[in-house]
Structures are given as structure tokens and as C-alpha cells.
Amino acid sequence: MNCVLSLSACSVSMVATLRSDQQVDVFFTGSIKPKVASLLNDLSSSNQKSTGALISAAEITASFQKVPELALVATKDVAPQGLEGRFRIVDSEKLSQRFLFVQQILVKEESRFSVTLNRESTSQLLSLFTPEIRDYLDALMAPIITGEKLSPADYLTLVTSVYGKTIAQEIASSQITLEVHVPGTICSVLGGSGSGSKAFFVIPFVDLLVLENPLVYQIAWKP
């Protein structure tokens, strides 16, 4: 699986290639939008945190390397306030057992790959992030951090009241785009579109910050 990823109020792209040997190759890239980056820099400075890159490629690499099912982890900083990288999932079955929001079922008749995000799986999802990213999400008052139950519209209204309309607009326009290549022919896609061996998903970032309802993305294909 190849993927490009955005980490805060930002734009993220991911490409994921599901291989026939059950491993998954992922490429990701993303950057924080300028006004949100400026806000987070100001908040970091006021909290006496170090200035500079908001997201460190070295810290992301170290965080991913702690996951035993991941290999070939490599990331690098991309100016301004962005990064890109790659990794390989070498044991999808064990990863699915530890992180229940990811499931891959490979059978002869029909294989499936799915991601299900809800409030119950939030703690597992956040455990993959560095402390700095969790701090940024907290600063943005993300309901997945604060525990509040808000709709996307209500959350954006809250952000507008605290940080202004421009910050809220950058969050509202942020999204994650995911392209997935499968080793076969796609039969069905839930939460996106697809044909041949490729599926495409566009995930509004505000939906991830709020998780008002479970988000389910699934691909089924014939090997």
C-alpha cells in the first residue's frame, strides 16, 4: 500500500501497495497549513517549547521504529513545515491483532482490507503519534483528545470563536487522500471509489478530529 499523509490542520497524501506476499509498502507526504503552523509555533513558544520544525522527521522515524511490524522506515523534513517518508508493514496479521482498527483478510475467494476508526479505537490511533503531535491536536481542541462530543460544524464554530475564521477554514479544507493498490481486481469499495486494482479515498481532516460517527473504509478484491 502506498500512501501520502497529513498530520495536523494540513494536507496529506498516501499511497499504499498491498503485495501478494502479504506485506504492504507505504509512502506518505504532508504539510501543515501556513496559518495553523504559525498558530502552533506561537503556542509552542509561549509554552517554552523549542522552536523550528513543528513535526520532526527524526521523531516520526523513531516512533514508527518502535512498532515491530514495521520495517524500512525512512522519513525526511520537507520545507515548509512538512515531511515525507515510507515504511513497510511486514506482518499485517500481527499488526491487525495489536491495532484492531486495521484488518486485512487474505483468502482465495475474496480478500479484504479495512480501516475502522471510532472513539474506542482513538487511543490506539493516538499511540502511533509523537507527543508533539498529540499536543498540537490538544491545542486545536480536537474532540478525539478532549473527549467532547461535537459535530464537525460545531467544532469549527468553536475553533472560529477561539482562533478565528482563517484557522477554522484551513482545518475545514484539510484532507487526507489515500490511494491503495491491491494484488488483484477490486470487487467493492466502501467509503471511496475504485476500479481495476486501485482504490481512492478522500478523508476530511475535520472528520478525524471529531469522530462524531465511526469512519469505515474497506476494499474487497479477487486475487
Coordinates of N, CA and C in Angstrom, one line a residue:
M1 N 0.9 -1.2 0.0 CA 0.0 0.0 0.0 C 0.9 1.2 0.0
N2 N 0.6 2.2 -0.9 CA 1.4 3.4 -0.9 C 0.5 4.5 -0.4
C3 N 1.1 5.4 0.5 CA 0.2 6.5 1.0 C 0.9 7.8 1.2
V4 N 0.2 8.9 1.2 CA 0.7 10.2 1.5 C -0.2 10.8 2.6
L5 N 0.4 11.3 3.7 CA -0.3 11.6 4.9 C -0.1 13.1 5.4
S6 N -1.2 13.6 6.0 CA -1.2 15.0 6.6 C -1.4 14.8 8.1
L7 N -0.7 15.6 8.9 CA -0.6 15.3 10.3 C -1.4 16.3 11.2
S8 N -1.7 17.4 10.8 CA -2.4 18.4 11.6 C -3.4 19.1 10.7
A9 N -3.7 20.4 11.0 CA -4.5 21.0 10.0 C -3.7 21.2 8.8
C10 N -3.7 20.2 8.0 CA -2.8 20.1 6.9 C -3.3 19.3 5.7
S11 N -2.5 19.1 4.7 CA -2.9 18.3 3.6 C -2.0 17.1 3.5
V12 N -2.6 15.9 3.4 CA -1.8 14.7 3.5 C -2.2 13.8 2.3
S13 N -1.2 13.1 1.7 CA -1.4 12.2 0.6 C -0.7 10.9 1.0
M14 N -1.3 9.8 0.7 CA -0.7 8.5 1.0 C -0.9 7.5 -0.2
V15 N 0.1 6.7 -0.5 CA -0.1 5.7 -1.5 C 0.4 4.3 -0.8
A16 N -0.5 3.4 -0.9 CA -0.2 2.1 -0.2 C -0.3 1.0 -1.2
T17 N 0.6 0.1 -1.2 CA 0.6 -1.1 -2.2 C 0.6 -2.3 -1.4
L18 N -0.6 -3.1 -1.5 CA -0.7 -4.4 -0.8 C -0.1 -5.4 -1.7
R19 N 0.9 -6.1 -1.2 CA 1.7 -7.0 -2.0 C 1.1 -8.4 -1.9
S20 N 1.4 -9.3 -2.9 CA 1.0 -10.6 -2.9 C 1.6 -11.5 -1.8
D21 N 2.7 -11.0 -1.2 CA 3.4 -11.7 -0.1 C 2.9 -11.3 1.3
Q22 N 1.7 -10.5 1.2 CA 1.0 -10.0 2.4 C 1.7 -8.9 3.1
Q23 N 2.8 -8.3 2.6 CA 3.4 -7.1 3.1 C 2.8 -5.9 2.4
V24 N 3.0 -4.8 3.0 CA 2.4 -3.5 2.5 C 3.4 -2.4 2.5
D25 N 3.6 -1.8 1.3 CA 4.6 -0.7 1.2 C 3.8 0.6 1.2
V26 N 4.2 1.5 2.0 CA 3.5 2.8 2.2 C 4.4 4.0 2.0
F27 N 4.0 4.9 1.2 CA 4.7 6.2 1.0 C 3.7 7.3 1.4
F28 N 4.2 8.3 2.2 CA 3.4 9.3 2.7 C 4.1 10.7 2.6
T29 N 3.3 11.7 2.5 CA 3.8 13.1 2.5 C 2.7 14.0 3.0
G30 N 3.1 15.1 3.7 CA 2.1 16.0 4.2 C 2.8 17.3 4.7
S31 N 2.0 18.3 4.9 CA 2.5 19.5 5.5 C 1.4 20.3 6.2
I32 N 1.7 21.0 7.2 CA 0.8 21.8 8.0 C 0.5 23.1 7.3
K33 N -0.8 23.5 7.2 CA -1.1 24.7 6.5 C -0.6 25.9 7.2
P34 N -0.3 27.0 6.5 CA 0.5 28.1 7.0 C 0.0 28.8 8.2
K35 N -1.3 29.1 8.3 CA -1.9 29.9 9.4 C -1.9 29.0 10.7
V36 N -2.2 27.7 10.5 CA -2.2 26.8 11.6 C -0.8 26.6 12.1
A37 N 0.2 26.5 11.1 CA 1.6 26.3 11.5 C 2.0 27.5 12.3
S38 N 1.6 28.7 11.9 CA 2.0 29.9 12.7 C 1.4 29.9 14.1
L39 N 0.1 29.5 14.2 CA -0.5 29.4 15.5 C 0.2 28.4 16.4
L40 N 0.5 27.2 15.9 CA 1.1 26.2 16.7 C 2.6 26.6 17.1
N41 N 3.2 27.4 16.2 CA 4.6 27.9 16.6 C 4.5 28.9 17.7
D42 N 3.4 29.7 17.6 CA 3.2 30.7 18.7 C 2.9 30.0 20.0
L43 N 2.1 29.0 20.0 CA 1.7 28.3 21.2 C 2.9 27.5 21.8
S44 N 3.7 27.0 20.9 CA 4.9 26.2 21.3 C 5.9 27.2 22.0
S45 N 6.0 28.4 21.5 CA 6.9 29.4 22.0 C 6.4 29.8 23.4
S46 N 5.1 30.0 23.5 CA 4.5 30.5 24.8 C 4.7 29.5 25.9
N47 N 4.7 28.2 25.4 CA 4.9 27.1 26.4 C 6.4 26.7 26.6
Q48 N 7.3 27.6 26.1 CA 8.7 27.4 26.2 C 9.2 26.2 25.6
K49 N 8.5 25.8 24.5 CA 9.0 24.6 23.7 C 10.0 25.1 22.7
S50 N 10.8 24.2 22.2 CA 11.7 24.5 21.2 C 11.0 25.0 19.9
T51 N 11.7 26.0 19.3 CA 11.1 26.5 18.0 C 11.7 25.7 16.8
G52 N 11.2 25.9 15.6 CA 11.8 25.2 14.5 C 10.7 24.4 13.9
A53 N 11.0 23.2 13.3 CA 10.1 22.4 12.7 C 9.0 21.9 13.7
L54 N 7.8 22.0 13.3 CA 6.7 21.5 14.2 C 6.7 20.0 14.2
I55 N 7.0 19.4 13.1 CA 7.0 17.9 13.0 C 8.4 17.5 12.6
S56 N 9.0 16.7 13.5 CA 10.4 16.3 13.2 C 10.4 14.9 12.5
A57 N 11.1 14.9 11.4 CA 11.2 13.6 10.7 C 11.9 12.6 11.6
A58 N 12.9 13.0 12.3 CA 13.7 12.1 13.2 C 12.8 11.5 14.3
E59 N 11.9 12.3 14.8 CA 11.0 11.8 15.9 C 9.9 10.9 15.3
I60 N 9.4 11.2 14.1 CA 8.4 10.3 13.4 C 9.1 9.0 13.1
T61 N 10.3 9.0 12.6 CA 11.0 7.8 12.4 C 11.2 6.9 13.6
A62 N 11.6 7.6 14.7 CA 11.8 6.8 16.0 C 10.5 6.3 16.5
S63 N 9.4 7.0 16.3 CA 8.1 6.5 16.7 C 7.7 5.3 15.9
F64 N 7.8 5.3 14.6 CA 7.5 4.2 13.8 C 8.4 3.0 14.0
Q65 N 9.6 3.2 14.3 CA 10.6 2.1 14.5 C 10.3 1.3 15.8
K66 N 9.5 1.9 16.6 CA 9.1 1.2 17.9 C 8.0 0.1 17.6
V67 N 7.4 0.2 16.4 CA 6.3 -0.8 16.0 C 7.0 -1.9 15.3
P68 N 7.0 -3.1 16.0 CA 7.8 -4.3 15.4 C 7.3 -4.7 14.1
E69 N 6.1 -4.5 13.7 CA 5.6 -4.9 12.4 C 5.9 -4.0 11.2
L70 N 6.7 -2.9 11.5 CA 7.1 -2.0 10.5 C 8.6 -2.1 10.3
A71 N 9.0 -2.0 9.0 CA 10.4 -2.1 8.6 C 10.6 -1.0 7.5
L72 N 11.9 -0.8 7.2 CA 12.4 0.1 6.2 C 11.8 1.5 6.4
V73 N 11.7 1.9 7.6 CA 11.2 3.2 8.0 C 12.2 4.3 7.6
A74 N 11.7 5.3 6.8 CA 12.6 6.4 6.4 C 11.7 7.6 6.2
T75 N 12.1 8.7 6.9 CA 11.3 10.0 6.7 C 12.3 11.1 6.6
K76 N 11.9 12.2 6.0 CA 12.7 13.4 5.9 C 11.9 14.7 6.0
D77 N 12.5 15.7 6.5 CA 11.8 17.0 6.6 C 11.7 17.6 5.2
V78 N 10.5 18.3 5.0 CA 10.3 19.0 3.7 C 9.8 20.4 4.1
A79 N 10.5 21.4 3.6 CA 10.1 22.8 3.9 C 8.9 23.2 3.0
P80 N 8.0 24.0 3.5 CA 7.9 24.5 4.9 C 7.0 23.6 5.7
Q81 N 7.3 23.2 6.9 CA 6.5 22.5 7.9 C 5.9 21.3 7.3
G82 N 6.7 20.4 6.7 CA 6.2 19.2 6.1 C 7.2 18.1 6.2
L83 N 6.7 16.9 5.8 CA 7.6 15.8 5.8 C 7.1 14.7 4.8
E84 N 8.0 13.8 4.4 CA 7.6 12.7 3.6 C 8.4 11.5 4.0
G85 N 7.9 10.3 3.7 CA 8.6 9.1 4.2 C 7.9 7.9 3.6
R86 N 8.5 6.8 4.1 CA 7.9 5.5 3.7 C 8.2 4.5 4.8
F87 N 7.5 3.4 4.7 CA 7.7 2.2 5.6 C 7.0 1.0 5.0
R88 N 7.4 -0.2 5.5 CA 6.8 -1.4 5.0 C 6.1 -2.1 6.2
I89 N 4.9 -2.6 6.0 CA 4.2 -3.4 7.0 C 4.6 -4.8 6.7
V90 N 5.4 -5.5 7.5 CA 6.0 -6.8 7.2 C 5.1 -7.9 7.8
D91 N 4.2 -7.6 8.7 CA 3.4 -8.6 9.2 C 2.0 -8.0 9.5
S92 N 1.1 -8.0 8.4 CA -0.2 -7.4 8.5 C -1.1 -8.1 9.5
E93 N -0.9 -9.4 9.7 CA -1.8 -10.2 10.6 C -1.5 -9.7 12.0
K94 N -0.2 -9.7 12.4 CA 0.1 -9.3 13.8 C -0.2 -7.8 14.0
L95 N -0.1 -7.0 13.0 CA -0.4 -5.6 13.2 C -1.9 -5.4 13.4
S96 N -2.7 -6.3 12.7 CA -4.2 -6.2 12.9 C -4.6 -6.7 14.3
Q97 N -3.8 -7.6 14.9 CA -4.1 -8.1 16.2 C -3.8 -7.1 17.3
R98 N -2.8 -6.3 17.0 CA -2.4 -5.2 18.0 C -3.2 -4.0 17.8
F99 N -3.5 -3.6 16.6 CA -4.2 -2.4 16.3 C -5.5 -2.8 15.6
L100 N -6.6 -3.0 16.4 CA -7.8 -3.6 15.9 C -8.5 -2.8 14.8
F101 N -8.2 -1.5 14.7 CA -8.9 -0.7 13.7 C -8.4 -1.0 12.3
V102 N -7.3 -1.8 12.1 CA -6.8 -2.2 10.8 C -7.0 -3.7 10.7
Q103 N -7.6 -4.1 9.6 CA -7.9 -5.5 9.4 C -7.5 -5.9 7.9
Q104 N -6.8 -7.0 7.7 CA -6.6 -7.5 6.4 C -6.8 -9.0 6.4
I105 N -7.8 -9.4 5.5 CA -8.1 -10.8 5.4 C -7.8 -11.2 4.0
L106 N -6.9 -12.2 3.9 CA -6.5 -12.7 2.6 C -6.9 -14.1 2.4
V107 N -7.9 -14.3 1.5 CA -8.4 -15.7 1.2 C -8.5 -15.8 -0.3
K108 N -8.6 -17.0 -0.8 CA -8.6 -17.3 -2.2 C -9.8 -16.7 -2.9
E109 N -11.0 -16.8 -2.3 CA -12.2 -16.3 -3.0 C -12.3 -14.8 -3.1
E110 N -12.0 -14.1 -1.9 CA -12.1 -12.6 -1.9 C -11.3 -12.1 -0.7
S111 N -10.4 -11.2 -0.9 CA -9.6 -10.6 0.1 C -10.1 -9.3 0.5
R112 N -9.9 -8.8 1.7 CA -10.4 -7.6 2.2 C -9.3 -6.8 3.0
F113 N -9.4 -5.5 2.9 CA -8.6 -4.6 3.7 C -9.5 -3.5 4.2
S114 N -9.5 -3.3 5.5 CA -10.4 -2.3 6.1 C -9.7 -1.5 7.2
V115 N -10.2 -0.3 7.4 CA -9.8 0.6 8.5 C -11.1 1.1 9.1
T116 N -11.3 0.9 10.4 CA -12.5 1.4 11.1 C -12.0 2.3 12.3
L117 N -12.4 3.5 12.2 CA -12.0 4.5 13.3 C -13.2 4.9 14.0
N118 N -13.1 4.8 15.4 CA -14.2 5.3 16.2 C -13.6 5.8 17.5
R119 N -14.4 6.2 18.5 CA -13.9 6.8 19.7 C -13.2 5.7 20.5
E120 N -13.6 4.4 20.4 CA -13.0 3.4 21.1 C -11.5 3.1 20.6
S121 N -11.3 3.3 19.3 CA -10.0 3.0 18.8 C -9.1 4.2 18.8
T122 N -9.6 5.3 19.3 CA -8.8 6.6 19.3 C -7.5 6.4 20.0
S123 N -7.5 5.8 21.2 CA -6.3 5.7 22.0 C -5.2 4.9 21.3
Q124 N -5.6 3.8 20.5 CA -4.6 3.1 19.8 C -4.1 3.9 18.6
L125 N -4.9 4.7 18.0 CA -4.5 5.5 16.9 C -3.5 6.6 17.4
L126 N -3.9 7.2 18.5 CA -3.0 8.3 19.0 C -1.7 7.8 19.5
S127 N -1.6 6.5 19.9 CA -0.4 5.9 20.4 C 0.7 5.9 19.3
L128 N 0.3 6.0 18.0 CA 1.2 6.0 16.9 C 1.8 7.4 16.7
F129 N 1.2 8.4 17.3 CA 1.7 9.7 17.2 C 2.8 10.1 18.2
T130 N 3.6 11.0 17.8 CA 4.6 11.5 18.8 C 3.9 12.5 19.8
P131 N 4.4 12.7 21.0 CA 3.8 13.6 22.0 C 3.6 15.0 21.4
E132 N 4.4 15.4 20.6 CA 4.3 16.8 20.0 C 3.0 16.9 19.2
I133 N 2.7 15.8 18.4 CA 1.5 15.8 17.6 C 0.3 15.8 18.4
R134 N 0.3 15.0 19.5 CA -0.8 15.0 20.4 C -1.0 16.3 21.1
D135 N 0.1 17.0 21.4 CA 0.0 18.4 22.0 C -0.7 19.3 21.0
Y136 N -0.3 19.2 19.7 CA -0.9 20.1 18.7 C -2.4 19.9 18.6
L137 N -2.8 18.6 18.6 CA -4.2 18.3 18.5 C -4.9 18.8 19.7
D138 N -4.3 18.7 20.9 CA -4.9 19.3 22.1 C -5.0 20.8 22.0
A139 N -4.0 21.5 21.4 CA -4.1 22.9 21.2 C -5.2 23.3 20.3
L140 N -5.5 22.4 19.3 CA -6.6 22.7 18.4 C -7.9 22.2 18.9
M141 N -7.9 21.8 20.2 CA -9.2 21.4 20.9 C -9.9 20.2 20.2
A142 N -9.1 19.3 19.6 CA -9.7 18.2 18.8 C -10.5 17.3 19.8
P143 N -11.7 17.1 19.4 CA -12.6 16.2 20.3 C -12.0 14.8 20.6
I144 N -11.2 14.3 19.6 CA -10.6 13.0 19.9 C -9.6 13.0 21.0
I145 N -9.1 14.2 21.4 CA -8.2 14.5 22.5 C -9.0 14.9 23.7
T146 N -9.9 15.8 23.6 CA -10.6 16.4 24.7 C -11.8 15.5 25.2
G147 N -12.3 14.6 24.3 CA -13.4 13.7 24.7 C -14.7 14.3 24.5
E148 N -14.8 15.6 24.1 CA -16.1 16.2 23.8 C -16.8 15.6 22.6
K149 N -18.1 15.6 22.6 CA -18.9 15.1 21.5 C -19.4 16.3 20.7
L150 N -18.8 16.5 19.6 CA -19.2 17.7 18.8 C -19.3 17.2 17.3
S151 N -20.2 17.9 16.6 CA -20.3 17.6 15.2 C -19.2 18.4 14.5
P152 N -18.8 18.1 13.3 CA -17.8 18.9 12.6 C -18.2 20.4 12.5
A153 N -19.4 20.7 12.3 CA -19.8 22.1 12.2 C -19.7 22.8 13.6
D154 N -20.1 22.1 14.6 CA -19.9 22.7 16.0 C -18.4 22.9 16.4
Y155 N -17.6 21.9 16.0 CA -16.2 22.0 16.3 C -15.6 23.2 15.5
L156 N -15.9 23.4 14.3 CA -15.4 24.5 13.5 C -15.9 25.8 14.1
T157 N -17.1 25.9 14.6 CA -17.6 27.1 15.2 C -16.8 27.4 16.5
L158 N -16.4 26.3 17.2 CA -15.6 26.5 18.4 C -14.2 27.1 18.1
V159 N -13.6 26.5 17.0 CA -12.3 26.9 16.6 C -12.4 28.4 16.1
T160 N -13.4 28.7 15.4 CA -13.6 30.1 15.0 C -13.7 31.1 16.2
S161 N -14.4 30.7 17.2 CA -14.6 31.6 18.3 C -13.3 31.8 19.1
V162 N -12.4 30.8 19.1 CA -11.1 30.9 19.9 C -10.0 31.4 19.0
Y163 N -9.8 30.9 17.8 CA -8.7 31.2 17.0 C -9.0 32.0 15.7
G164 N -10.3 32.2 15.4 CA -10.6 33.0 14.2 C -11.0 32.1 13.0
K165 N -11.6 32.8 12.1 CA -12.2 32.2 10.9 C -11.2 31.5 10.0
T166 N -10.0 32.2 9.8 CA -9.0 31.6 8.9 C -8.5 30.3 9.4
I167 N -8.2 30.1 10.7 CA -7.8 28.8 11.2 C -8.8 27.8 11.0
A168 N -10.1 28.1 11.2 CA -11.2 27.2 11.0 C -11.3 26.8 9.6
Q169 N -11.1 27.7 8.7 CA -11.2 27.4 7.2 C -10.0 26.5 6.8
E170 N -8.8 26.7 7.4 CA -7.7 25.8 7.0 C -8.0 24.4 7.5
I171 N -8.6 24.3 8.7 CA -8.9 22.9 9.2 C -10.0 22.3 8.3
A172 N -11.0 23.1 8.0 CA -12.1 22.6 7.2 C -11.7 22.1 5.8
S173 N -10.7 22.8 5.2 CA -10.2 22.4 3.9 C -9.1 21.3 3.9
S174 N -8.7 20.9 5.1 CA -7.6 19.9 5.1 C -8.2 18.5 4.9
Q175 N -7.4 17.7 4.3 CA -7.9 16.3 4.0 C -6.8 15.3 3.8
I176 N -7.1 14.1 3.9 CA -6.1 13.0 3.6 C -6.6 12.3 2.4
T177 N -5.7 12.2 1.4 CA -6.1 11.4 0.2 C -5.3 10.1 0.3
L178 N -5.9 9.1 0.0 CA -5.3 7.7 0.1 C -5.6 7.0 -1.2
E179 N -4.5 6.5 -1.8 CA -4.6 5.6 -3.0 C -4.0 4.3 -2.6
V180 N -4.8 3.2 -2.9 CA -4.4 1.9 -2.5 C -4.4 1.0 -3.7
H181 N -3.3 0.3 -3.9 CA -3.1 -0.7 -4.9 C -3.2 -2.1 -4.4
V182 N -4.0 -2.9 -5.0 CA -4.2 -4.3 -4.4 C -3.7 -5.3 -5.5
P183 N -3.3 -6.5 -5.0 CA -2.8 -7.5 -5.9 C -3.9 -8.3 -6.5
G184 N -4.8 -7.7 -7.3 CA -5.9 -8.4 -7.9 C -6.9 -7.4 -8.5
T185 N -8.1 -7.8 -8.6 CA -9.2 -6.9 -9.2 C -10.2 -6.6 -8.1
I186 N -10.4 -5.3 -8.0 CA -11.3 -4.8 -6.9 C -12.8 -5.2 -7.2
C187 N -13.5 -5.7 -6.2 CA -14.9 -6.1 -6.3 C -15.8 -5.0 -5.7
S188 N -15.4 -4.4 -4.6 CA -16.2 -3.3 -4.0 C -15.3 -2.4 -3.1
V189 N -15.8 -1.2 -2.9 CA -15.1 -0.2 -2.1 C -16.1 0.5 -1.2
L190 N -15.9 0.6 0.1 CA -16.7 1.3 1.0 C -16.0 2.5 1.5
G191 N -16.7 3.7 1.3 CA -16.1 4.9 1.8 C -15.2 5.6 0.7
G192 N -15.2 5.1 -0.5 CA -14.3 5.7 -1.5 C -14.8 5.2 -2.9
S193 N -13.9 5.1 -3.8 CA -14.2 4.6 -5.2 C -13.0 3.8 -5.6
G194 N -13.2 3.0 -6.7 CA -12.1 2.2 -7.2 C -12.5 1.5 -8.5
S195 N -11.5 1.1 -9.2 CA -11.7 0.2 -10.4 C -10.3 -0.4 -10.7
G196 N -10.4 -1.6 -11.4 CA -9.2 -2.3 -11.7 C -8.5 -2.7 -10.4
S197 N -7.3 -2.3 -10.2 CA -6.5 -2.7 -9.0 C -6.3 -1.5 -8.0
K198 N -6.9 -0.4 -8.3 CA -6.7 0.8 -7.5 C -8.0 1.3 -6.8
A199 N -7.9 1.8 -5.6 CA -9.0 2.4 -4.8 C -8.5 3.7 -4.3
F200 N -9.5 4.7 -4.2 CA -9.2 6.0 -3.8 C -10.1 6.5 -2.7
F201 N -9.5 7.2 -1.7 CA -10.3 7.7 -0.6 C -9.9 9.1 -0.3
V202 N -10.9 9.9 0.0 CA -10.6 11.3 0.4 C -11.3 11.5 1.8
I203 N -10.5 11.7 2.8 CA -11.0 11.8 4.2 C -10.8 13.2 4.7
P204 N -12.0 13.9 5.0 CA -11.9 15.2 5.5 C -11.2 15.2 6.9
F205 N -10.2 16.0 7.1 CA -9.4 16.0 8.4 C -10.3 16.3 9.6
V206 N -11.3 17.2 9.4 CA -12.2 17.5 10.5 C -13.0 16.3 11.0
D207 N -13.3 15.4 10.1 CA -14.0 14.1 10.5 C -13.1 13.3 11.4
L208 N -11.8 13.3 11.1 CA -10.9 12.6 12.0 C -10.8 13.2 13.4
L209 N -10.7 14.6 13.4 CA -10.6 15.3 14.6 C -11.8 15.1 15.5
V210 N -13.0 15.0 14.9 CA -14.2 14.9 15.7 C -14.7 13.5 15.9
L211 N -14.6 12.6 14.9 CA -15.1 11.2 15.0 C -16.5 11.2 15.6
E212 N -17.4 12.0 15.1 CA -18.8 12.1 15.5 C -19.4 10.7 15.3
N213 N -19.1 10.1 14.2 CA -19.6 8.8 13.8 C -18.4 7.9 13.4
P214 N -18.5 6.6 13.5 CA -17.4 5.8 13.1 C -17.1 6.0 11.6
L215 N -15.8 5.9 11.2 CA -15.4 6.1 9.9 C -14.9 4.7 9.4
V216 N -15.5 4.2 8.3 CA -15.2 2.8 7.9 C -14.8 2.9 6.4
Y217 N -13.6 2.4 6.1 CA -13.1 2.3 4.8 C -12.7 0.9 4.5
Q218 N -13.2 0.4 3.3 CA -12.9 -1.1 3.1 C -12.8 -1.3 1.6
I219 N -11.9 -2.2 1.3 CA -11.7 -2.7 -0.1 C -11.8 -4.2 -0.1
A220 N -12.5 -4.7 -1.1 CA -12.6 -6.2 -1.3 C -12.1 -6.4 -2.8
W221 N -11.3 -7.5 -2.9 CA -10.8 -7.8 -4.3 C -10.6 -9.3 -4.4
K222 N -10.6 -9.7 -5.7 CA -10.3 -11.0 -6.0 C -8.8 -11.1 -6.4
P223 N -8.0 -12.0 -5.7 CA -6.6 -12.1 -6.1 C -6.4 -12.6 -7.5

